[in-house]
Amino acid sequence: MKGSGGRGGSATAAIETQGLTKRYSATLALDGLNLTVTPGEVYGYLGPNGAGKTTTIRLLLGLHRPTAGRAALFGVDAWGDAVAAHRRVAYVAGEPFLWPALTSAETFEYMARLHGSTDRPYRDLLVERFQLDTNKKVRALSKGNRQKVQLVAAFASRADLLILDEPTSGLDPLMEMAFRQTVEEARACGQTVFLSSHILSEVEALCDRVGILREGRLVDEGTLAELRHLSAQTIDVVFAGPAPTIGGLSGVAVERTGPNGLRFEVSGSPQRLLEQLVRYPIASLTSREPSLEEIFLHHYDARDGRGSG
């Protein structure tokens, strides 16, 4: 579903932005963002560095004032009534900045008092799941272990809204799987998860809907099935003999993959292509839907690398 939309306004939306814009001097970091995330949804927020993901999160957290528009969390203005807006929120940063002289256990207690509540039995379970030594001081922890401290504290808070900015940065593959399990548990509890990430496989595995940000604008949004429907499917054909010349079909792009092979990128129905293919002896034919990575790259090319987002 193209454009800068969401699902329409609702006072009960977990996240709702209307024309949200942020300009830093001459740089337009976020341009008229209209976004709605419903309660209980896991929403993936994608974009390369510089697209505006972190700017969006800073505005949602009330850390920066919008240049124009507004952001609301559960109907409460994130800037105008920041304390009330963030009572139901827990946040995990991509770069963990914690208190170096505290142990992980002391950090958990301090953060629980700041937030006002924590689920201690669940926190103990998460400490074991993420294999975290809670007796070490934060200054002695690797980045990955400091990230675990943030994750355990955030999920144990049982906050209604979890805002996660590159949450698996520094984690090894086993801990990434532990993170996915924990997000699934949050979903089962009815919590809302706003997941900003560049790890496309993570977003593909976890998220109900995905938004793709480019140069401060939401350029695509929908469920994975909806995004795939709007993108081309790939059909790889290996012929029994030399590959024939097939072209001139509307909505079909052709690429030669070898002396006997052709790859077709098909937008819309493949019926006309299949009518052509049955004229030739075929050794194998495979069809697949586009991955989230392919959908994402459709909106970018190699020249789009930028600075911090």
Tab-separated table of C-alpha atoms in Angstrom:
chain	number	residue	atom	x	y	z
A	1	MET	CA	0.000	0.000	0.000
A	2	LYS	CA	1.833	3.032	-1.236
A	3	GLY	CA	1.977	6.480	0.259
A	4	SER	CA	2.351	8.006	3.706
A	5	GLY	CA	-0.692	6.464	5.313
A	6	GLY	CA	-1.569	4.213	8.184
A	7	ARG	CA	-4.835	2.608	9.095
A	8	GLY	CA	-6.668	5.806	9.829
A	9	GLY	CA	-6.793	7.822	13.025
A	10	SER	CA	-7.901	6.419	16.340
A	11	ALA	CA	-7.751	7.887	19.837
A	12	THR	CA	-6.844	4.423	21.121
A	13	ALA	CA	-3.947	3.825	18.709
A	14	ALA	CA	-0.743	2.799	20.444
A	15	ILE	CA	1.145	5.172	18.127
A	16	GLU	CA	-0.397	7.824	15.916
A	17	THR	CA	1.443	10.532	14.018
A	18	GLN	CA	-0.180	13.216	11.906
A	19	GLY	CA	1.987	15.212	9.500
A	20	LEU	CA	4.960	14.635	11.803
A	21	THR	CA	7.871	16.688	10.524
A	22	LYS	CA	11.328	17.444	11.880
A	23	ARG	CA	13.853	19.801	10.375
A	24	TYR	CA	17.366	20.345	11.685
A	25	SER	CA	18.517	23.651	10.171
A	26	ALA	CA	18.585	22.960	6.428
A	27	THR	CA	18.115	19.190	6.806
A	28	LEU	CA	14.605	17.769	6.526
A	29	ALA	CA	14.917	14.600	8.618
A	30	LEU	CA	11.229	13.629	8.686
A	31	ASP	CA	8.648	14.831	6.201
A	32	GLY	CA	4.933	14.725	7.038
A	33	LEU	CA	4.810	11.237	8.573
A	34	ASN	CA	1.301	9.817	8.976
A	35	LEU	CA	1.489	6.541	10.855
A	36	THR	CA	-0.872	4.449	12.960
A	37	VAL	CA	0.178	1.417	15.004
A	38	THR	CA	-2.663	-0.459	16.672
A	39	PRO	CA	-2.524	-1.955	20.186
A	40	GLY	CA	-1.118	-5.490	20.217
A	41	GLU	CA	0.615	-5.069	16.858
A	42	VAL	CA	4.276	-5.795	16.088
A	43	TYR	CA	5.220	-3.087	13.586
A	44	GLY	CA	8.503	-3.151	11.673
A	45	TYR	CA	10.037	0.207	10.775
A	46	LEU	CA	12.619	-0.123	8.027
A	47	GLY	CA	15.071	2.205	6.382
A	48	PRO	CA	18.823	2.666	5.928
A	49	ASN	CA	20.912	5.045	7.995
A	50	GLY	CA	19.685	8.578	7.394
A	51	ALA	CA	16.135	7.634	6.441
A	52	GLY	CA	14.614	9.153	9.585
A	53	LYS	CA	14.014	6.120	11.823
A	54	THR	CA	15.885	7.419	14.852
A	55	THR	CA	14.412	10.893	14.369
A	56	THR	CA	10.935	9.318	14.481
A	57	ILE	CA	11.768	7.536	17.733
A	58	ARG	CA	13.167	10.702	19.333
A	59	LEU	CA	9.915	12.465	18.501
A	60	LEU	CA	7.838	9.566	19.870
A	61	LEU	CA	9.859	9.659	23.102
A	62	GLY	CA	9.408	13.418	23.474
A	63	LEU	CA	13.162	14.007	23.274
A	64	HIS	CA	12.805	16.435	20.356
A	65	ARG	CA	10.067	18.925	19.548
A	66	PRO	CA	8.368	18.411	16.171
A	67	THR	CA	8.826	21.155	13.611
A	68	ALA	CA	5.252	20.445	12.500
A	69	GLY	CA	2.556	17.851	13.121
A	70	ARG	CA	2.137	15.732	16.226
A	71	ALA	CA	2.827	12.317	17.709
A	72	ALA	CA	0.569	10.637	20.254
A	73	LEU	CA	0.974	7.463	22.324
A	74	PHE	CA	-2.332	5.913	23.387
A	75	GLY	CA	-3.968	9.230	22.549
A	76	VAL	CA	-1.606	11.378	24.684
A	77	ASP	CA	0.621	13.970	22.986
A	78	ALA	CA	4.237	12.779	23.149
A	79	TRP	CA	5.637	16.313	23.418
A	80	GLY	CA	2.827	18.286	25.033
A	81	ASP	CA	2.213	15.799	27.870
A	82	ALA	CA	5.404	13.782	27.850
A	83	VAL	CA	5.194	12.311	31.363
A	84	ALA	CA	1.690	10.905	30.884
A	85	ALA	CA	2.447	9.760	27.325
A	86	HIS	CA	5.427	7.685	28.380
A	87	ARG	CA	4.072	5.969	31.506
A	88	ARG	CA	3.086	2.979	29.364
A	89	VAL	CA	6.309	2.881	27.321
A	90	ALA	CA	9.639	1.041	27.564
A	91	TYR	CA	12.520	1.894	25.238
A	92	VAL	CA	15.597	0.006	24.062
A	93	ALA	CA	18.323	2.006	22.317
A	94	GLY	CA	20.661	0.677	19.655
A	95	GLU	CA	23.629	2.072	21.605
A	96	PRO	CA	23.214	1.188	25.296
A	97	PHE	CA	24.254	3.962	27.698
A	98	LEU	CA	23.915	2.658	31.241
A	99	TRP	CA	25.397	3.447	34.667
A	100	PRO	CA	28.917	1.954	34.582
A	101	ALA	CA	29.354	1.662	38.378
A	102	LEU	CA	26.158	-0.389	38.850
A	103	THR	CA	25.838	-4.138	38.404
A	104	SER	CA	23.156	-5.488	36.085
A	105	ALA	CA	21.071	-6.469	39.128
A	106	GLU	CA	21.340	-2.949	40.575
A	107	THR	CA	20.478	-1.495	37.179
A	108	PHE	CA	17.319	-3.615	37.039
A	109	GLU	CA	16.207	-2.391	40.472
A	110	TYR	CA	16.900	1.244	39.607
A	111	MET	CA	15.081	1.036	36.281
A	112	ALA	CA	12.139	-0.778	37.898
A	113	ARG	CA	11.781	2.102	40.379
A	114	LEU	CA	11.997	4.639	37.557
A	115	HIS	CA	9.313	2.856	35.554
A	116	GLY	CA	7.179	2.046	38.561
A	117	SER	CA	6.785	-1.680	38.076
A	118	THR	CA	8.480	-4.861	36.946
A	119	ASP	CA	7.539	-8.524	36.633
A	120	ARG	CA	10.291	-10.045	38.765
A	121	PRO	CA	9.640	-13.739	37.985
A	122	TYR	CA	9.622	-12.926	34.261
A	123	ARG	CA	12.762	-10.839	34.677
A	124	ASP	CA	14.510	-13.821	36.286
A	125	LEU	CA	13.398	-16.005	33.387
A	126	LEU	CA	14.781	-13.468	30.879
A	127	VAL	CA	18.100	-13.225	32.724
A	128	GLU	CA	18.458	-16.988	32.333
A	129	ARG	CA	17.282	-16.941	28.710
A	130	PHE	CA	19.749	-14.227	27.730
A	131	GLN	CA	22.534	-15.861	29.791
A	132	LEU	CA	23.341	-12.658	31.643
A	133	ASP	CA	25.669	-12.474	34.654
A	134	THR	CA	23.885	-9.922	36.829
A	135	ASN	CA	26.747	-9.574	39.348
A	136	LYS	CA	29.153	-7.890	36.931
A	137	LYS	CA	29.352	-4.119	36.813
A	138	VAL	CA	28.114	-2.556	33.607
A	139	ARG	CA	31.582	-1.164	32.829
A	140	ALA	CA	32.850	-4.765	32.558
A	141	LEU	CA	30.157	-5.854	30.094
A	142	SER	CA	30.533	-6.156	26.339
A	143	LYS	CA	28.173	-4.191	24.116
A	144	GLY	CA	26.106	-7.326	23.544
A	145	ASN	CA	25.711	-7.916	27.275
A	146	ARG	CA	24.835	-4.269	27.898
A	147	GLN	CA	22.187	-4.683	25.213
A	148	LYS	CA	20.843	-7.688	27.111
A	149	VAL	CA	20.488	-5.536	30.245
A	150	GLN	CA	18.313	-3.095	28.297
A	151	LEU	CA	16.218	-5.863	26.768
A	152	VAL	CA	15.601	-7.676	30.057
A	153	ALA	CA	14.626	-4.445	31.836
A	154	ALA	CA	12.293	-3.336	29.021
A	155	PHE	CA	10.458	-6.623	28.540
A	156	ALA	CA	10.217	-7.283	32.285
A	157	SER	CA	8.440	-3.944	32.711
A	158	ARG	CA	5.473	-5.430	30.801
A	159	ALA	CA	4.989	-1.976	29.270
A	160	ASP	CA	2.022	-1.628	26.922
A	161	LEU	CA	4.306	-0.193	24.223
A	162	LEU	CA	7.877	-1.326	23.549
A	163	ILE	CA	9.896	0.998	21.311
A	164	LEU	CA	12.961	-0.910	20.123
A	165	ASP	CA	15.697	0.826	18.116
A	166	GLU	CA	18.059	-1.772	16.564
A	167	PRO	CA	17.511	-3.974	19.643
A	168	THR	CA	19.681	-6.927	18.577
A	169	SER	CA	22.771	-4.829	17.872
A	170	GLY	CA	25.724	-6.698	19.355
A	171	LEU	CA	23.830	-9.953	19.976
A	172	ASP	CA	25.024	-13.295	18.640
A	173	PRO	CA	22.649	-15.522	16.609
A	174	LEU	CA	21.561	-17.570	19.654
A	175	MET	CA	20.612	-14.414	21.536
A	176	GLU	CA	18.803	-13.096	18.462
A	177	MET	CA	16.606	-16.198	18.663
A	178	ALA	CA	16.022	-15.503	22.367
A	179	PHE	CA	14.964	-11.985	21.405
A	180	ARG	CA	12.484	-13.298	18.845
A	181	GLN	CA	10.967	-15.643	21.416
A	182	THR	CA	10.581	-12.737	23.831
A	183	VAL	CA	8.862	-10.556	21.234
A	184	GLU	CA	6.434	-13.397	20.509
A	185	GLU	CA	5.645	-13.580	24.228
A	186	ALA	CA	5.025	-9.826	24.316
A	187	ARG	CA	2.657	-10.182	21.365
A	188	ALA	CA	0.806	-12.999	23.144
A	189	CYS	CA	0.362	-10.688	26.161
A	190	GLY	CA	-1.194	-7.999	23.957
A	191	GLN	CA	1.766	-5.619	24.119
A	192	THR	CA	2.574	-3.376	21.170
A	193	VAL	CA	6.073	-3.543	19.686
A	194	PHE	CA	7.531	-0.828	17.451
A	195	LEU	CA	10.656	-2.439	15.978
A	196	SER	CA	13.092	-0.218	14.116
A	197	SER	CA	15.668	-2.449	12.473
A	198	HIS	CA	17.853	-2.987	9.432
A	199	ILE	CA	17.887	-6.779	9.968
A	200	LEU	CA	15.279	-7.710	7.385
A	201	SER	CA	15.035	-11.388	8.351
A	202	GLU	CA	14.188	-10.318	11.905
A	203	VAL	CA	11.418	-7.995	10.739
A	204	GLU	CA	10.106	-10.587	8.280
A	205	ALA	CA	9.886	-13.224	11.021
A	206	LEU	CA	8.251	-11.051	13.682
A	207	CYS	CA	6.198	-8.201	12.292
A	208	ASP	CA	2.484	-7.999	11.510
A	209	ARG	CA	3.017	-4.944	9.334
A	210	VAL	CA	6.018	-3.156	7.890
A	211	GLY	CA	6.662	0.470	7.000
A	212	ILE	CA	9.524	1.450	4.696
A	213	LEU	CA	11.021	4.899	5.200
A	214	ARG	CA	13.032	6.735	2.565
A	215	GLU	CA	14.449	10.238	2.919
A	216	GLY	CA	12.064	11.009	5.751
A	217	ARG	CA	8.924	9.793	3.989
A	218	LEU	CA	6.927	6.580	4.377
A	219	VAL	CA	7.104	5.123	0.860
A	220	ASP	CA	5.473	1.731	1.440
A	221	GLU	CA	3.443	0.102	4.192
A	222	GLY	CA	1.410	-3.035	4.713
A	223	THR	CA	1.471	-6.647	5.748
A	224	LEU	CA	4.136	-8.759	4.107
A	225	ALA	CA	1.445	-10.381	1.969
A	226	GLU	CA	0.237	-6.955	0.824
A	227	LEU	CA	3.756	-5.799	0.012
A	228	ARG	CA	4.442	-8.986	-1.920
A	229	HIS	CA	1.230	-8.582	-3.876
A	230	LEU	CA	2.450	-5.169	-5.046
A	231	SER	CA	5.865	-6.526	-6.059
A	232	ALA	CA	7.028	-8.838	-8.816
A	233	GLN	CA	7.283	-12.583	-8.350
A	234	THR	CA	10.331	-14.391	-9.697
A	235	ILE	CA	10.069	-17.374	-12.052
A	236	ASP	CA	13.293	-19.255	-12.878
A	237	VAL	CA	13.176	-21.588	-15.879
A	238	VAL	CA	15.809	-24.047	-17.092
A	239	PHE	CA	15.046	-25.334	-20.578
A	240	ALA	CA	15.929	-28.775	-21.921
A	241	GLY	CA	17.897	-27.041	-24.677
A	242	PRO	CA	19.210	-23.535	-25.363
A	243	ALA	CA	17.002	-20.856	-23.835
A	244	PRO	CA	14.627	-19.305	-26.381
A	245	THR	CA	14.052	-15.602	-26.888
A	246	ILE	CA	10.922	-14.568	-25.040
A	247	GLY	CA	10.025	-10.901	-24.815
A	248	GLY	CA	7.419	-8.282	-25.456
A	249	LEU	CA	5.122	-9.389	-22.633
A	250	SER	CA	3.567	-6.594	-20.588
A	251	GLY	CA	4.647	-6.672	-16.949
A	252	VAL	CA	7.399	-9.236	-17.550
A	253	ALA	CA	11.145	-8.502	-17.341
A	254	VAL	CA	13.531	-11.182	-18.656
A	255	GLU	CA	17.102	-11.923	-17.608
A	256	ARG	CA	19.352	-14.673	-18.999
A	257	THR	CA	20.868	-16.808	-16.218
A	258	GLY	CA	22.841	-19.238	-18.372
A	259	PRO	CA	22.824	-20.870	-21.808
A	260	ASN	CA	19.680	-22.832	-20.869
A	261	GLY	CA	18.196	-20.522	-18.241
A	262	LEU	CA	15.931	-17.478	-18.052
A	263	ARG	CA	14.656	-15.534	-15.058
A	264	PHE	CA	11.359	-13.681	-15.286
A	265	GLU	CA	10.230	-10.906	-12.944
A	266	VAL	CA	6.446	-10.878	-13.287
A	267	SER	CA	4.167	-8.066	-12.118
A	268	GLY	CA	0.553	-9.202	-12.068
A	269	SER	CA	-0.728	-12.479	-13.490
A	270	PRO	CA	1.838	-14.889	-14.996
A	271	GLN	CA	-0.801	-16.370	-17.334
A	272	ARG	CA	0.560	-14.918	-20.593
A	273	LEU	CA	4.110	-15.952	-19.716
A	274	LEU	CA	3.022	-19.511	-18.944
A	275	GLU	CA	1.220	-19.668	-22.293
A	276	GLN	CA	4.552	-18.854	-23.948
A	277	LEU	CA	6.583	-21.289	-21.858
A	278	VAL	CA	4.461	-24.361	-22.680
A	279	ARG	CA	5.760	-24.145	-26.266
A	280	TYR	CA	9.250	-25.197	-25.135
A	281	PRO	CA	10.666	-28.317	-23.430
A	282	ILE	CA	11.436	-27.365	-19.816
A	283	ALA	CA	13.827	-29.151	-17.456
A	284	SER	CA	12.755	-27.229	-14.322
A	285	LEU	CA	10.606	-24.298	-13.285
A	286	THR	CA	10.551	-22.613	-9.873
A	287	SER	CA	8.446	-19.706	-8.710
A	288	ARG	CA	8.857	-17.693	-5.515
A	289	GLU	CA	7.432	-14.592	-3.942
A	290	PRO	CA	9.781	-11.681	-3.262
A	291	SER	CA	11.523	-11.614	0.089
A	292	LEU	CA	11.259	-8.565	2.332
A	293	GLU	CA	14.826	-7.746	1.316
A	294	GLU	CA	13.829	-7.610	-2.345
A	295	ILE	CA	10.794	-5.466	-1.544
A	296	PHE	CA	12.996	-3.148	0.498
A	297	LEU	CA	15.696	-2.890	-2.169
A	298	HIS	CA	13.017	-2.029	-4.717
A	299	HIS	CA	12.873	1.377	-3.011
A	300	TYR	CA	16.629	1.869	-2.887
A	301	ASP	CA	19.735	1.447	-4.959
A	302	ALA	CA	23.408	1.222	-4.073
A	303	ARG	CA	23.805	5.003	-4.127
A	304	ASP	CA	21.481	5.535	-1.175
A	305	GLY	CA	23.994	5.030	1.613
A	306	ARG	CA	23.705	7.962	4.065
A	307	GLY	CA	24.720	9.111	7.502
A	308	SER	CA	23.130	8.404	10.862
A	309	GLY	CA	19.361	7.983	10.867
